Structure formats: C-alpha cells, structure tokens
PDB file of C-alpha atoms in Angstrom:
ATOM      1  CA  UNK A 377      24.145  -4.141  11.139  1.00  0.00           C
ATOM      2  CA  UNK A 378      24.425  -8.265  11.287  1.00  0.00           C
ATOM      3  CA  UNK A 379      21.729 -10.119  10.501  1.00  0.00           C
ATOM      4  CA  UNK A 380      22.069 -14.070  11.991  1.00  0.00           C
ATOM      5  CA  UNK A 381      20.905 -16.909  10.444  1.00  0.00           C
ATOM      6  CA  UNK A 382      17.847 -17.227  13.024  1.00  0.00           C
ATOM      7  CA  UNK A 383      17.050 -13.759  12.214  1.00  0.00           C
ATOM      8  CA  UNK A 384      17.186 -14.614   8.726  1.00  0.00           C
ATOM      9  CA  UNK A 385      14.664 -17.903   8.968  1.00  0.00           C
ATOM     10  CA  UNK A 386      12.128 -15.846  11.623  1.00  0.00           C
ATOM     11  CA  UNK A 387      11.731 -13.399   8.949  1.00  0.00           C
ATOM     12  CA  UNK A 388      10.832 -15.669   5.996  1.00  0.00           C
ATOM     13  CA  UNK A 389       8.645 -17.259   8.957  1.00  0.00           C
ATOM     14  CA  UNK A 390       6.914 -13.861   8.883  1.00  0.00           C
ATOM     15  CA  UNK A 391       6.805 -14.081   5.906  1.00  0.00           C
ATOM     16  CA  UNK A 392       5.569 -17.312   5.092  1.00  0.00           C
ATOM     17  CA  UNK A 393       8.650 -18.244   2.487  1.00  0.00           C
ATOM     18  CA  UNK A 394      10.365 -21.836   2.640  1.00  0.00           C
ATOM     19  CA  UNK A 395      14.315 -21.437   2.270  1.00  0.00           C
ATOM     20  CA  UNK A 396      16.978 -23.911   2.314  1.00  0.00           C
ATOM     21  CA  UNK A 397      19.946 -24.196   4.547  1.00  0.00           C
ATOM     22  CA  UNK A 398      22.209 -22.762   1.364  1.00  0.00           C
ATOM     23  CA  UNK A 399      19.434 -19.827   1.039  1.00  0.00           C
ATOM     24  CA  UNK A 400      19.463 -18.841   4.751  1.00  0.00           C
ATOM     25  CA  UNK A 401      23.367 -18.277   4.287  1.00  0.00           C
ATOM     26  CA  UNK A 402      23.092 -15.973   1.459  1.00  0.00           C
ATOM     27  CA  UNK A 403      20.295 -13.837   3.050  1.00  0.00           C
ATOM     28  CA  UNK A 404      22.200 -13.358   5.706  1.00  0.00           C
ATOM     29  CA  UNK A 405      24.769 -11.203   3.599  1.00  0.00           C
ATOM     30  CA  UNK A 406      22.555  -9.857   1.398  1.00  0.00           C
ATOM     31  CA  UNK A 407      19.765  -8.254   4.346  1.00  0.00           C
ATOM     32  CA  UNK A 408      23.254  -7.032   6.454  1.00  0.00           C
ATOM     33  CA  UNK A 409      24.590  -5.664   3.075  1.00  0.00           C
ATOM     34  CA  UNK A 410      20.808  -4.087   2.437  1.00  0.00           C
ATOM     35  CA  UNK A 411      21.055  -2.672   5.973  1.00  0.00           C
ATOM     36  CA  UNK A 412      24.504  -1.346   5.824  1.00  0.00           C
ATOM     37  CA  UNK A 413      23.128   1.240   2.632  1.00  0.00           C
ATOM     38  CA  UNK A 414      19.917   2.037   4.707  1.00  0.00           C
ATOM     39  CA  UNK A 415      22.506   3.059   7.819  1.00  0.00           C
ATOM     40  CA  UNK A 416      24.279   5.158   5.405  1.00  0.00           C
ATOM     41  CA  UNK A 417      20.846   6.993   4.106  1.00  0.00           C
ATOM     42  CA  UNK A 418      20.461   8.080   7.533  1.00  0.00           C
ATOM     43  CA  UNK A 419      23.814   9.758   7.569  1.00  0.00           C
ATOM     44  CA  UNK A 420      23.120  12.324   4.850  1.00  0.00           C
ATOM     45  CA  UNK A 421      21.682  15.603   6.554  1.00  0.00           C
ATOM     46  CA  UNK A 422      18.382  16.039   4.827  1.00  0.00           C
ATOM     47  CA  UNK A 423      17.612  19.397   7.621  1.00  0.00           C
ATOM     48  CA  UNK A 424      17.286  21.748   5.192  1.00  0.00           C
ATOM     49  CA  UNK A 425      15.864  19.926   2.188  1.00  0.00           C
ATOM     50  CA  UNK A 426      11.833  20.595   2.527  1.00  0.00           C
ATOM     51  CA  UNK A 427       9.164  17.746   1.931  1.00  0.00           C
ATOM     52  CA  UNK A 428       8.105  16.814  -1.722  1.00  0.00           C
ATOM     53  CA  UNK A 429       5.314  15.033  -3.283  1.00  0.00           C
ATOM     54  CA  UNK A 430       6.682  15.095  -6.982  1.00  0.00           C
ATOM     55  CA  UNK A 431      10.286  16.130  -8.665  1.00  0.00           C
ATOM     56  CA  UNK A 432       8.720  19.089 -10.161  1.00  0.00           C
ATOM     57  CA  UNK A 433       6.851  21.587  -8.354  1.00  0.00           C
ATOM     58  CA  UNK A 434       3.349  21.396  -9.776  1.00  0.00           C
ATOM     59  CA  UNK A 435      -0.278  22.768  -9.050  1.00  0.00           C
ATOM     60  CA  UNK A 436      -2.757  20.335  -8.208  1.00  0.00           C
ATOM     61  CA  UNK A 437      -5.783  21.091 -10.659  1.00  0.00           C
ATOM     62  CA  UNK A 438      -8.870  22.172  -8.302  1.00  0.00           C
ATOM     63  CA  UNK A 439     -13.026  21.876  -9.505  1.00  0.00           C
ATOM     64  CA  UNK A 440     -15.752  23.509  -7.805  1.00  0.00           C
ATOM     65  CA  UNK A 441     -16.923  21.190  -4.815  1.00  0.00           C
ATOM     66  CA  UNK A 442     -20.539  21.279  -5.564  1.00  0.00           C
ATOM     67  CA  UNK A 443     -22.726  18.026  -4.423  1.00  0.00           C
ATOM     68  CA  UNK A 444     -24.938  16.697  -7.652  1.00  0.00           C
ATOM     69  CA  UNK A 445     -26.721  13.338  -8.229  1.00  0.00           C
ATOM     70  CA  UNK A 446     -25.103  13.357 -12.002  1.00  0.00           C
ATOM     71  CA  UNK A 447     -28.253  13.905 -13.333  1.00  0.00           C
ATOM     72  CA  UNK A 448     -28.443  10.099 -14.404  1.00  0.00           C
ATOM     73  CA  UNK A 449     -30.221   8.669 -11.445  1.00  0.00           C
ATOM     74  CA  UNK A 450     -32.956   7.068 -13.398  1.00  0.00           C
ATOM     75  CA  UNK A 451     -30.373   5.689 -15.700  1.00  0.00           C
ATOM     76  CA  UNK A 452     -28.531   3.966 -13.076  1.00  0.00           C
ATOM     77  CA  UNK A 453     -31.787   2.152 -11.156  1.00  0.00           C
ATOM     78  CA  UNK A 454     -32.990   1.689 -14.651  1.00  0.00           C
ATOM     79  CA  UNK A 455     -30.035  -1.026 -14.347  1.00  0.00           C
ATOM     80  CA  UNK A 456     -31.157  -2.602 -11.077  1.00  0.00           C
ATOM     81  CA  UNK A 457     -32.956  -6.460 -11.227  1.00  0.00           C
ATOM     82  CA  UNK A 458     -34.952  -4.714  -8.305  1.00  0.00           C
ATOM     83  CA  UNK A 459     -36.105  -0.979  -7.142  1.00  0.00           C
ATOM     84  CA  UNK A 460     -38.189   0.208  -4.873  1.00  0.00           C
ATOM     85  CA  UNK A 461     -38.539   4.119  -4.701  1.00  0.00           C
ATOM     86  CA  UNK A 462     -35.506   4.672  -6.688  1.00  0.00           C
ATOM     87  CA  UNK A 463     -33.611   2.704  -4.514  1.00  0.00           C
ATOM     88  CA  UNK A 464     -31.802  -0.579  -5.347  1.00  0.00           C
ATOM     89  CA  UNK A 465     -33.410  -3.390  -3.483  1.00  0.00           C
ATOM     90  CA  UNK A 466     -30.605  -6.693  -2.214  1.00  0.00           C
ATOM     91  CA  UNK A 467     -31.338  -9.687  -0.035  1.00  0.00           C
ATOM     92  CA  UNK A 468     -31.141  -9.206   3.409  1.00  0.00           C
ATOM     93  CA  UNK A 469     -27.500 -11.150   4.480  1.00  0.00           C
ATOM     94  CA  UNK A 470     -27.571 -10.036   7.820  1.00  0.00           C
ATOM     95  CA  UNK A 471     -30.614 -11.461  10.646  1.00  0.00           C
TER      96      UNK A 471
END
C-alpha cells in the first residue's frame, strides 16, 4: 500500500505533530514500507495456531473470593480530617 503526501500531513494533523516539507517526503516511504510488512503478516495462515495470553502455558494463581472489610476500618477513618458514622465526610462539589 501507497501512502501520499496528503495522507501523510492528515495523519500528523490527527495527530497533532508539525512536519516539514522534507519530513512529509520521508514518511511517505517509511508508513508505505511499515504497511507493506503489516500486508505480509496477514499472509501467514495463523488457522490452526490457538489464542495465547503468555509464551508459556501457565496457571493463573486463584484465592478464595470471600468479601471482608480488612479488618482495618477504624484504622483507615482514623486517617480522615472528617467522619461521621465511620464514614469519610467531603464538601459537597455538586448543587
């Protein structure tokens, strides 16, 4: 795939970058040479290769999915600059 010069400039639009004229030209080869290799990835049949997370196979370590304050509650409002009933009081930023 060719990339053009205006393609070139409405992407660092997009992307808010300032390039010069001499900048523009060498983007345009590099993004068509970029989108040459990406063609090429999608020529390599991948149908019997299954979806992976990681390189090596590996068990995801699993707790017990128990709900818990953490037993520190009064630690933790202890912290506050204001409580009221164990909860943390804030301005009100909303009318």
């Amino acid at each position: 795939m060719q990339v053009d010069e205006k393609t070139v400039r409405r992407i660092a639009r997009l992307a808010r970058i300032k390039i010069t004229d001499e900048e523009a030209k060498s983007l345009e080869s590099e993004l068509s040479q970029i989108l040459n290799w990406v063609e090429q990835l999608g020529e390599v049949d991948t149908s019997d290769v299954e979806p992976m997370t990681r390189v090596v196979a590996q068990k995801l370590k699993k707790r017990e999915d128990r709900v818990t304050d953490g037993g520190i509650a009064d630690d933790i409002v202890r912290n506050a600059p204001m409580v009221d009933d164990h909860y943390f009081v804030v301005p009100k930023v909303v009318e």
